[in-house]
Amino acid sequence: MSDLLRYIGDGNALPDAQPPEGLKEKNLLEMYRWLVLLRTFDERAVTLQRQGRIGTYALYWGEEGTQAGPLYAMDGGDWVFPSYRQNSIAMLRGVPAATILAWWRGYGGKYGFYNPREHRVGPICVPIATHLPHAVGVAWAGKIRGDQTASLAWFGDGATSEGDFHEAMNFASVLKVPTIFFCVNNQWAISTPLSKQTATRTIAEKARAYNMPGIRVDGFDPIACWKVTHDALDRARNGEGPTLIEAFCYRIAPHGTADDPRLYRDENEAEQWKPLEPLSRMSRYLKRLGILSDESAAEIEGEAKEQIAAAVSEMESISHPDQDILFDTVYASGRPWMFEEALRELRSVERPDEVKPLGPPTSPGAGEEGKTQ
Ligand SMILES: Cc1ncc(C[n+]2csc(CCOP(=O)(O)OP(=O)(O)O)c2C)c(N)n1
Ligand SMILES: [Mg+2]
């Protein structure tokens, strides 16, 4: 961890650095608000899953800095592509938290989910690395059109073993596409540790094979994550092409609510990484800088709790969308005849008018089978 770019010290041995140019007091506070909102969403979602009110959920506890930092560096016109691990990132681009919670419940509103184009946020991507070529595609389209659209895709260390990662990296570099590849190296791909995933010492060095910069950063430091993304974006907008960022951290939480990491790793290790988690570090850093007080921190927390509580009520009032949506957004030109036929057939199958809300599991682990895996 010692060779990584970092701004937030530990108040003792590790010194603090002044925030980088471009992050004023109000920006730091806003980023802090984002972190608190992400954390509040995540903790609430886990509780909802335990109560049987949403399905299996992929938590990101401890990885909030790898989400809020880079997103804060991007412009609203830039596209971002989350994996399941950044599942609530769209709420920071104006998507109601209720829509995202409802996605985890099985349906996210009238249209199934949010419209990616409206918010420039790709759909939550569950298949590993398949969204990376998409991120390159939208930024390449922007380049062809001559606008300034850049893109960023989040993915894990495990995703770097997928062909899609290599294809996207190659394509982006050859065509000098303004894409940021943001790898959250949490050192685990479910039960597979990093050492069994790759023979390289770091993920960042994989960038050399594609002749692009590869940058390592403390993934538990949101400000460092902001800074490297900000610089990569500058290069991208200058026509210098893509960057691979490796945000080094640790998956403190289980892979998802259906996972029990005690079966494959020593949980004492996770405990050792816990003090480095971004929210308490950022809060202490801002307090040392005199930007945040106990009172303002409590106020921010209270607002986030209120927002998410309202989202939970709203989520539970969203009714099941009509079956049409399965067919309506496949082609821009509308439904071809075979879709009409399939829809007629689907409608002829008897089903209850209302889908019952998920009940609490009847036995431990019930309702947990393979959702995000
Ligand atoms: C193409 C594909 N293969 C396998 C899976 C099953 N799977 C779900 S998560 C995961 C691990 C991914 O690890 P990593 O890329 O490090 O991301 P993290 O979960 O740590 O955020 C796997 C193999 C999948 N979703 N998609
Ligand atoms: Mg991982």
CSV table of C-alpha atoms and ligand atoms in Angstrom, one decimal:
chain,number,residue,atom,x,y,z
A,1,MET,CA,0.0,0.0,0.0
A,2,SER,CA,2.9,2.3,0.6
A,3,ASP,CA,3.7,3.1,-3.1
A,4,LEU,CA,0.1,4.1,-3.9
A,5,LEU,CA,-1.1,7.6,-4.5
A,6,ARG,CA,-2.9,8.8,-1.4
A,7,TYR,CA,-4.1,12.0,0.2
A,8,ILE,CA,-5.8,10.8,3.3
A,9,GLY,CA,-3.4,9.8,6.0
A,10,ASP,CA,-4.3,8.0,9.2
A,11,GLY,CA,-3.8,10.8,11.6
A,12,ASN,CA,-0.7,9.2,12.9
A,13,ALA,CA,2.1,7.5,10.9
A,14,LEU,CA,0.7,8.2,7.5
A,15,PRO,CA,0.7,12.0,6.8
A,16,ASP,CA,-2.2,13.8,5.3
A,17,ALA,CA,-1.6,15.7,2.0
A,18,GLN,CA,-3.5,18.9,1.1
A,19,PRO,CA,-6.4,18.2,-1.3
A,20,PRO,CA,-5.4,18.4,-4.9
A,21,GLU,CA,-6.0,21.5,-7.0
A,22,GLY,CA,-9.6,21.5,-8.3
A,23,LEU,CA,-11.2,20.2,-5.1
A,24,LYS,CA,-12.5,23.1,-3.0
A,25,GLU,CA,-14.2,22.8,0.4
A,26,LYS,CA,-17.6,22.5,-1.1
A,27,ASN,CA,-16.5,19.8,-3.5
A,28,LEU,CA,-15.0,17.8,-0.7
A,29,LEU,CA,-18.2,18.1,1.3
A,30,GLU,CA,-20.2,17.1,-1.7
A,31,MET,CA,-18.0,14.0,-2.2
A,32,TYR,CA,-18.4,13.2,1.4
A,33,ARG,CA,-22.2,13.4,1.0
A,34,TRP,CA,-22.0,11.0,-1.9
A,35,LEU,CA,-20.0,8.6,0.2
A,36,VAL,CA,-22.5,8.7,3.0
A,37,LEU,CA,-25.4,8.2,0.6
A,38,LEU,CA,-23.7,5.2,-1.0
A,39,ARG,CA,-23.0,3.7,2.4
A,40,THR,CA,-26.5,4.3,3.7
A,41,PHE,CA,-28.0,2.7,0.5
A,42,ASP,CA,-25.8,-0.3,0.8
A,43,GLU,CA,-26.4,-1.0,4.5
A,44,ARG,CA,-30.2,-0.5,4.1
A,45,ALA,CA,-30.2,-2.9,1.1
A,46,VAL,CA,-28.5,-5.6,3.1
A,47,THR,CA,-31.1,-5.3,5.8
A,48,LEU,CA,-33.9,-5.4,3.2
A,49,GLN,CA,-32.5,-8.6,1.8
A,50,ARG,CA,-32.3,-10.1,5.2
A,51,GLN,CA,-36.0,-9.2,5.7
A,52,GLY,CA,-36.9,-10.8,2.4
A,53,ARG,CA,-38.0,-7.5,0.9
A,54,ILE,CA,-35.5,-7.6,-1.9
A,55,GLY,CA,-33.6,-10.5,-3.5
A,56,THR,CA,-29.9,-11.4,-3.4
A,57,TYR,CA,-27.8,-8.2,-3.2
A,58,ALA,CA,-24.2,-7.4,-4.1
A,59,LEU,CA,-22.9,-5.2,-1.4
A,60,TYR,CA,-20.0,-2.8,-1.8
A,61,TRP,CA,-19.2,-1.8,1.9
A,62,GLY,CA,-15.8,-0.3,1.9
A,63,GLU,CA,-15.6,0.4,-1.9
A,64,GLU,CA,-17.5,3.7,-1.8
A,65,GLY,CA,-14.4,5.7,-2.5
A,66,THR,CA,-13.8,3.9,-5.8
A,67,GLN,CA,-17.3,5.0,-6.8
A,68,ALA,CA,-17.8,8.5,-5.5
A,69,GLY,CA,-14.2,9.6,-6.4
A,70,PRO,CA,-14.2,8.8,-10.1
A,71,LEU,CA,-17.8,9.7,-10.7
A,72,TYR,CA,-17.1,13.1,-9.2
A,73,ALA,CA,-14.3,13.7,-11.7
A,74,MET,CA,-16.5,12.9,-14.7
A,75,ASP,CA,-18.8,15.5,-16.4
A,76,GLY,CA,-22.5,14.9,-16.6
A,77,GLY,CA,-22.2,14.4,-20.3
A,78,ASP,CA,-19.7,11.5,-19.9
A,79,TRP,CA,-21.0,8.0,-19.9
A,80,VAL,CA,-20.3,5.6,-16.9
A,81,PHE,CA,-20.8,1.9,-16.9
A,82,PRO,CA,-21.2,0.1,-13.6
A,83,SER,CA,-20.9,-3.5,-12.7
A,84,TYR,CA,-23.2,-5.0,-10.1
A,85,ARG,CA,-20.7,-3.8,-7.5
A,86,GLN,CA,-21.5,-0.1,-8.3
A,87,ASN,CA,-25.2,-0.9,-8.5
A,88,SER,CA,-26.4,2.3,-6.9
A,89,ILE,CA,-24.1,4.7,-8.7
A,90,ALA,CA,-27.0,5.9,-10.9
A,91,MET,CA,-28.7,7.6,-7.9
A,92,LEU,CA,-25.8,10.1,-8.0
A,93,ARG,CA,-26.8,10.9,-11.5
A,94,GLY,CA,-30.5,11.5,-10.6
A,95,VAL,CA,-32.0,8.1,-10.8
A,96,PRO,CA,-34.4,7.5,-7.8
A,97,ALA,CA,-32.8,5.2,-5.2
A,98,ALA,CA,-36.3,3.5,-5.2
A,99,THR,CA,-35.8,2.4,-8.9
A,100,ILE,CA,-32.5,0.7,-8.0
A,101,LEU,CA,-33.8,-1.0,-4.9
A,102,ALA,CA,-36.7,-2.2,-7.0
A,103,TRP,CA,-34.3,-3.7,-9.5
A,104,TRP,CA,-32.9,-5.8,-6.7
A,105,ARG,CA,-36.4,-6.8,-6.0
A,106,GLY,CA,-37.0,-8.0,-9.5
A,107,TYR,CA,-38.4,-4.9,-11.4
A,108,GLY,CA,-37.4,-1.3,-11.3
A,109,GLY,CA,-40.4,0.7,-12.4
A,110,LYS,CA,-42.7,1.3,-15.3
A,111,TYR,CA,-40.0,0.6,-17.9
A,112,GLY,CA,-38.2,-2.2,-16.0
A,113,PHE,CA,-35.3,0.1,-15.1
A,114,TYR,CA,-33.9,3.6,-15.8
A,115,ASN,CA,-33.2,4.7,-19.3
A,116,PRO,CA,-29.4,4.6,-19.7
A,117,ARG,CA,-29.4,7.4,-22.3
A,118,GLU,CA,-31.2,9.8,-20.0
A,119,HIS,CA,-28.6,9.6,-17.3
A,120,ARG,CA,-25.6,8.4,-19.3
A,121,VAL,CA,-25.3,5.5,-17.0
A,122,GLY,CA,-25.1,2.0,-18.5
A,123,PRO,CA,-27.3,-0.7,-17.1
A,124,ILE,CA,-26.0,-2.6,-14.0
A,125,CYS,CA,-23.8,-5.2,-15.6
A,126,VAL,CA,-23.8,-8.7,-14.1
A,127,PRO,CA,-21.9,-10.6,-16.7
A,128,ILE,CA,-18.3,-10.0,-16.0
A,129,ALA,CA,-16.5,-7.4,-18.3
A,130,THR,CA,-19.2,-7.4,-21.0
A,131,HIS,CA,-19.8,-3.7,-20.5
A,132,LEU,CA,-16.2,-2.7,-21.3
A,133,PRO,CA,-16.6,-2.9,-25.1
A,134,HIS,CA,-19.8,-0.9,-24.6
A,135,ALA,CA,-17.9,1.8,-22.8
A,136,VAL,CA,-15.3,2.0,-25.5
A,137,GLY,CA,-18.1,2.0,-28.1
A,138,VAL,CA,-19.9,5.1,-26.8
A,139,ALA,CA,-16.7,7.1,-26.4
A,140,TRP,CA,-15.6,6.1,-29.9
A,141,ALA,CA,-18.9,7.2,-31.2
A,142,GLY,CA,-18.3,10.6,-29.5
A,143,LYS,CA,-14.9,10.8,-31.1
A,144,ILE,CA,-16.3,10.1,-34.5
A,145,ARG,CA,-19.0,12.8,-34.0
A,146,GLY,CA,-16.3,15.2,-32.8
A,147,ASP,CA,-17.8,15.8,-29.4
A,148,GLN,CA,-16.0,15.6,-26.0
A,149,THR,CA,-17.8,12.5,-24.6
A,150,ALA,CA,-15.6,10.3,-22.5
A,151,SER,CA,-16.5,7.1,-20.7
A,152,LEU,CA,-15.6,5.2,-17.6
A,153,ALA,CA,-16.2,1.6,-16.8
A,154,TRP,CA,-15.8,0.0,-13.4
A,155,PHE,CA,-14.9,-3.6,-13.1
A,156,GLY,CA,-13.1,-6.0,-10.7
A,157,ASP,CA,-9.7,-7.7,-10.6
A,158,GLY,CA,-11.4,-10.9,-11.8
A,159,ALA,CA,-12.7,-9.2,-14.8
A,160,THR,CA,-9.2,-8.6,-16.1
A,161,SER,CA,-9.1,-12.4,-16.9
A,162,GLU,CA,-11.9,-12.0,-19.4
A,163,GLY,CA,-11.5,-11.6,-23.1
A,164,ASP,CA,-13.8,-8.6,-23.2
A,165,PHE,CA,-11.3,-6.7,-21.0
A,166,HIS,CA,-8.4,-7.3,-23.4
A,167,GLU,CA,-10.5,-6.6,-26.5
A,168,ALA,CA,-11.8,-3.4,-25.1
A,169,MET,CA,-8.3,-2.3,-23.9
A,170,ASN,CA,-6.8,-3.1,-27.3
A,171,PHE,CA,-9.6,-1.4,-29.3
A,172,ALA,CA,-9.5,1.7,-27.1
A,173,SER,CA,-5.8,2.1,-27.4
A,174,VAL,CA,-5.4,1.5,-31.1
A,175,LEU,CA,-8.2,4.0,-31.8
A,176,LYS,CA,-7.2,6.4,-29.0
A,177,VAL,CA,-10.7,6.3,-27.5
A,178,PRO,CA,-11.4,8.5,-24.5
A,179,THR,CA,-12.2,5.7,-22.1
A,180,ILE,CA,-11.1,5.2,-18.5
A,181,PHE,CA,-10.8,1.6,-17.4
A,182,PHE,CA,-11.4,1.7,-13.6
A,183,CYS,CA,-10.4,-1.6,-12.0
A,184,VAL,CA,-11.4,-2.0,-8.4
A,185,ASN,CA,-8.9,-4.5,-7.3
A,186,ASN,CA,-10.5,-5.8,-4.1
A,187,GLN,CA,-8.2,-8.9,-4.3
A,188,TRP,CA,-11.1,-11.4,-4.6
A,189,ALA,CA,-13.3,-12.7,-7.4
A,190,ILE,CA,-15.9,-14.4,-5.2
A,191,SER,CA,-13.7,-17.2,-3.6
A,192,THR,CA,-10.7,-16.8,-6.0
A,193,PRO,CA,-7.9,-14.7,-4.6
A,194,LEU,CA,-5.9,-12.4,-6.8
A,195,SER,CA,-2.8,-14.7,-6.7
A,196,LYS,CA,-4.8,-17.4,-8.5
A,197,GLN,CA,-6.3,-14.8,-10.9
A,198,THR,CA,-3.2,-13.3,-12.5
A,199,ALA,CA,0.5,-13.9,-12.8
A,200,THR,CA,1.3,-10.2,-12.9
A,201,ARG,CA,2.3,-8.3,-9.7
A,202,THR,CA,-0.2,-5.6,-10.3
A,203,ILE,CA,-3.2,-5.0,-12.5
A,204,ALA,CA,-1.9,-1.6,-13.6
A,205,GLU,CA,1.1,-3.1,-15.5
A,206,LYS,CA,-1.3,-4.9,-17.9
A,207,ALA,CA,-1.7,-1.4,-19.5
A,208,ARG,CA,1.8,-1.7,-20.9
A,209,ALA,CA,0.7,-4.5,-23.3
A,210,TYR,CA,-1.7,-1.9,-24.8
A,211,ASN,CA,0.7,1.1,-24.7
A,212,MET,CA,-1.5,3.1,-22.4
A,213,PRO,CA,-0.8,4.5,-18.9
A,214,GLY,CA,-1.5,2.2,-16.0
A,215,ILE,CA,-1.9,3.9,-12.7
A,216,ARG,CA,-2.2,2.5,-9.2
A,217,VAL,CA,-4.0,4.3,-6.4
A,218,ASP,CA,-5.3,3.7,-2.9
A,219,GLY,CA,-8.8,2.5,-3.5
A,220,PHE,CA,-9.8,3.3,0.0
A,221,ASP,CA,-9.0,7.0,-0.6
A,222,PRO,CA,-11.8,8.8,-2.6
A,223,ILE,CA,-9.7,11.8,-3.2
A,224,ALA,CA,-6.9,9.9,-4.7
A,225,CYS,CA,-9.5,8.0,-6.9
A,226,TRP,CA,-10.8,11.4,-8.0
A,227,LYS,CA,-7.3,12.8,-8.8
A,228,VAL,CA,-6.2,9.9,-11.1
A,229,THR,CA,-9.6,9.9,-12.9
A,230,HIS,CA,-9.4,13.7,-13.3
A,231,ASP,CA,-5.9,13.4,-14.9
A,232,ALA,CA,-6.9,10.5,-17.1
A,233,LEU,CA,-9.9,12.5,-18.3
A,234,ASP,CA,-7.6,15.4,-19.2
A,235,ARG,CA,-5.5,13.1,-21.2
A,236,ALA,CA,-8.5,11.6,-22.8
A,237,ARG,CA,-10.0,14.9,-23.8
A,238,ASN,CA,-6.6,15.9,-25.3
A,239,GLY,CA,-6.8,13.1,-27.7
A,240,GLU,CA,-4.2,11.0,-25.8
A,241,GLY,CA,-6.5,8.0,-25.5
A,242,PRO,CA,-7.4,5.6,-22.6
A,243,THR,CA,-6.0,4.9,-19.2
A,244,LEU,CA,-6.1,1.9,-17.0
A,245,ILE,CA,-6.6,2.7,-13.3
A,246,GLU,CA,-6.1,0.1,-10.6
A,247,ALA,CA,-7.7,1.1,-7.3
A,248,PHE,CA,-6.1,-1.2,-4.9
A,249,CYS,CA,-8.2,-2.2,-1.9
A,250,TYR,CA,-9.8,-5.2,-0.3
A,251,ARG,CA,-13.2,-6.7,-0.4
A,252,ILE,CA,-14.0,-6.4,3.3
A,253,ALA,CA,-17.6,-7.5,2.9
A,254,PRO,CA,-18.8,-10.9,1.5
A,255,HIS,CA,-19.2,-11.1,-2.3
A,256,GLY,CA,-22.9,-10.8,-1.9
A,257,THR,CA,-25.7,-11.7,0.5
A,258,ALA,CA,-25.6,-15.3,-0.7
A,259,ASP,CA,-21.9,-15.7,0.0
A,260,ASP,CA,-20.1,-16.9,3.2
A,261,PRO,CA,-16.5,-15.9,2.9
A,262,ARG,CA,-15.6,-17.9,6.1
A,263,LEU,CA,-15.7,-20.9,3.8
A,264,TYR,CA,-12.7,-19.8,1.8
A,265,ARG,CA,-10.7,-17.1,3.6
A,266,ASP,CA,-9.6,-16.1,7.1
A,267,GLU,CA,-11.9,-13.3,8.1
A,268,ASN,CA,-9.3,-11.8,10.4
A,269,GLU,CA,-7.7,-10.6,7.2
A,270,ALA,CA,-10.8,-8.6,6.3
A,271,GLU,CA,-10.8,-7.2,9.9
A,272,GLN,CA,-7.3,-5.9,9.4
A,273,TRP,CA,-8.3,-3.9,6.3
A,274,LYS,CA,-11.4,-2.5,7.9
A,275,PRO,CA,-9.7,0.6,9.5
A,276,LEU,CA,-8.7,1.7,6.0
A,277,GLU,CA,-12.3,2.0,4.8
A,278,PRO,CA,-13.1,5.3,3.1
A,279,LEU,CA,-16.0,6.8,5.0
A,280,SER,CA,-14.5,7.1,8.4
A,281,ARG,CA,-11.1,8.0,6.9
A,282,MET,CA,-12.7,10.8,4.8
A,283,SER,CA,-14.7,12.1,7.8
A,284,ARG,CA,-11.6,12.2,10.0
A,285,TYR,CA,-9.6,13.9,7.2
A,286,LEU,CA,-12.2,16.6,6.7
A,287,LYS,CA,-12.4,17.1,10.4
A,288,ARG,CA,-8.6,17.6,10.6
A,289,LEU,CA,-8.9,20.1,7.8
A,290,GLY,CA,-11.6,21.9,9.7
A,291,ILE,CA,-14.1,21.4,6.9
A,292,LEU,CA,-16.5,19.0,8.7
A,293,SER,CA,-17.8,19.1,12.3
A,294,ASP,CA,-19.6,16.4,14.3
A,295,GLU,CA,-22.8,18.3,13.9
A,296,SER,CA,-22.5,18.7,10.1
A,297,ALA,CA,-21.5,15.0,9.8
A,298,ALA,CA,-24.6,14.0,11.8
A,299,GLU,CA,-26.8,16.3,9.6
A,300,ILE,CA,-25.4,14.7,6.4
A,301,GLU,CA,-26.0,11.2,7.8
A,302,GLY,CA,-29.6,12.2,8.8
A,303,GLU,CA,-30.4,13.5,5.4
A,304,ALA,CA,-29.1,10.3,3.7
A,305,LYS,CA,-31.1,8.1,6.1
A,306,GLU,CA,-34.2,10.1,5.3
A,307,GLN,CA,-33.7,9.9,1.6
A,308,ILE,CA,-33.2,6.1,1.6
A,309,ALA,CA,-36.1,5.5,4.0
A,310,ALA,CA,-38.3,7.4,1.6
A,311,ALA,CA,-36.9,5.3,-1.3
A,312,VAL,CA,-37.7,2.1,0.5
A,313,SER,CA,-41.4,3.2,0.9
A,314,GLU,CA,-41.5,4.2,-2.8
A,315,MET,CA,-39.8,0.9,-3.9
A,316,GLU,CA,-42.5,-1.0,-2.1
A,317,SER,CA,-45.2,1.0,-3.9
A,318,ILE,CA,-43.9,0.2,-7.4
A,319,SER,CA,-46.1,-2.3,-9.1
A,320,HIS,CA,-45.0,-5.0,-11.5
A,321,PRO,CA,-44.5,-3.5,-15.0
A,322,ASP,CA,-46.5,-4.8,-18.0
A,323,GLN,CA,-45.1,-7.7,-20.0
A,324,ASP,CA,-44.8,-5.4,-23.1
A,325,ILE,CA,-41.5,-4.0,-21.7
A,326,LEU,CA,-39.8,-7.3,-22.5
A,327,PHE,CA,-40.2,-6.6,-26.1
A,328,ASP,CA,-40.5,-2.8,-26.4
A,329,THR,CA,-36.9,-1.7,-26.0
A,330,VAL,CA,-35.1,-4.3,-28.1
A,331,TYR,CA,-35.3,-2.6,-31.4
A,332,ALA,CA,-35.6,1.2,-32.0
A,333,SER,CA,-37.9,0.5,-34.9
A,334,GLY,CA,-40.6,-1.1,-32.6
A,335,ARG,CA,-41.8,-4.7,-32.3
A,336,PRO,CA,-41.3,-7.0,-35.2
A,337,TRP,CA,-44.2,-9.5,-36.0
A,338,MET,CA,-42.6,-12.4,-34.1
A,339,PHE,CA,-42.4,-10.3,-30.9
A,340,GLU,CA,-46.2,-9.5,-31.3
A,341,GLU,CA,-46.7,-13.3,-31.5
A,342,ALA,CA,-44.5,-14.0,-28.5
A,343,LEU,CA,-46.3,-11.3,-26.5
A,344,ARG,CA,-49.7,-12.8,-27.4
A,345,GLU,CA,-48.5,-16.2,-26.3
A,346,LEU,CA,-47.1,-14.8,-23.1
A,347,ARG,CA,-50.4,-13.0,-22.3
A,348,SER,CA,-52.3,-16.2,-22.8
A,349,VAL,CA,-50.4,-17.9,-20.0
A,350,GLU,CA,-52.3,-17.6,-16.8
A,351,ARG,CA,-50.6,-15.6,-14.1
A,352,PRO,CA,-51.7,-13.8,-11.0
A,353,ASP,CA,-52.6,-10.1,-11.6
A,354,GLU,CA,-50.3,-8.9,-8.9
A,355,VAL,CA,-47.0,-10.5,-8.1
A,356,LYS,CA,-46.9,-11.0,-4.4
A,357,PRO,CA,-44.2,-9.2,-2.5
A,358,LEU,CA,-41.3,-11.4,-1.5
A,359,GLY,CA,-42.0,-13.0,1.9
A,360,PRO,CA,-39.4,-13.6,4.5
A,361,PRO,CA,-37.4,-16.8,3.8
A,362,THR,CA,-39.0,-19.9,5.3
A,363,SER,CA,-35.6,-21.5,6.1
A,364,PRO,CA,-32.1,-20.1,6.4
A,365,GLY,CA,-30.8,-19.3,2.9
A,366,ALA,CA,-34.1,-19.8,1.2
A,367,GLY,CA,-34.6,-17.6,-1.9
A,368,GLU,CA,-30.9,-17.2,-2.2
A,369,GLU,CA,-30.2,-19.3,-5.2
A,370,GLY,CA,-27.8,-17.9,-7.9
A,371,LYS,CA,-28.8,-14.4,-8.7
A,372,THR,CA,-25.7,-12.4,-9.4
A,373,GLN,CA,-23.5,-15.4,-10.0
B,1,LIG,C1,-19.1,-13.9,-17.7
B,1,LIG,C2,-19.3,-14.3,-16.2
B,1,LIG,N1,-18.6,-15.3,-15.7
B,1,LIG,C3,-18.8,-15.6,-14.4
B,1,LIG,C4,-19.7,-14.9,-13.6
B,1,LIG,C5,-19.9,-15.3,-12.2
B,1,LIG,N2,-19.3,-14.2,-11.3
B,1,LIG,C6,-20.0,-13.3,-10.7
B,1,LIG,S1,-19.1,-12.2,-9.8
B,1,LIG,C7,-17.7,-13.0,-10.2
B,1,LIG,C8,-16.4,-12.6,-9.7
B,1,LIG,C9,-15.9,-11.3,-10.3
B,1,LIG,O1,-14.8,-10.8,-9.5
B,1,LIG,P1,-14.2,-9.4,-9.8
B,1,LIG,O2,-14.2,-9.1,-11.3
B,1,LIG,O3,-13.0,-9.3,-9.0
B,1,LIG,O4,-15.3,-8.4,-9.2
B,1,LIG,P2,-15.8,-8.2,-7.7
B,1,LIG,O5,-17.0,-9.2,-7.5
B,1,LIG,O6,-14.7,-8.5,-6.8
B,1,LIG,O7,-16.3,-6.8,-7.6
B,1,LIG,C10,-17.9,-14.1,-11.0
B,1,LIG,C11,-16.9,-15.1,-11.6
B,1,LIG,C12,-20.4,-13.8,-14.2
B,1,LIG,N3,-21.2,-13.1,-13.5
B,1,LIG,N4,-20.2,-13.5,-15.5
B,2,MG,MG,-12.6,-8.5,-7.1
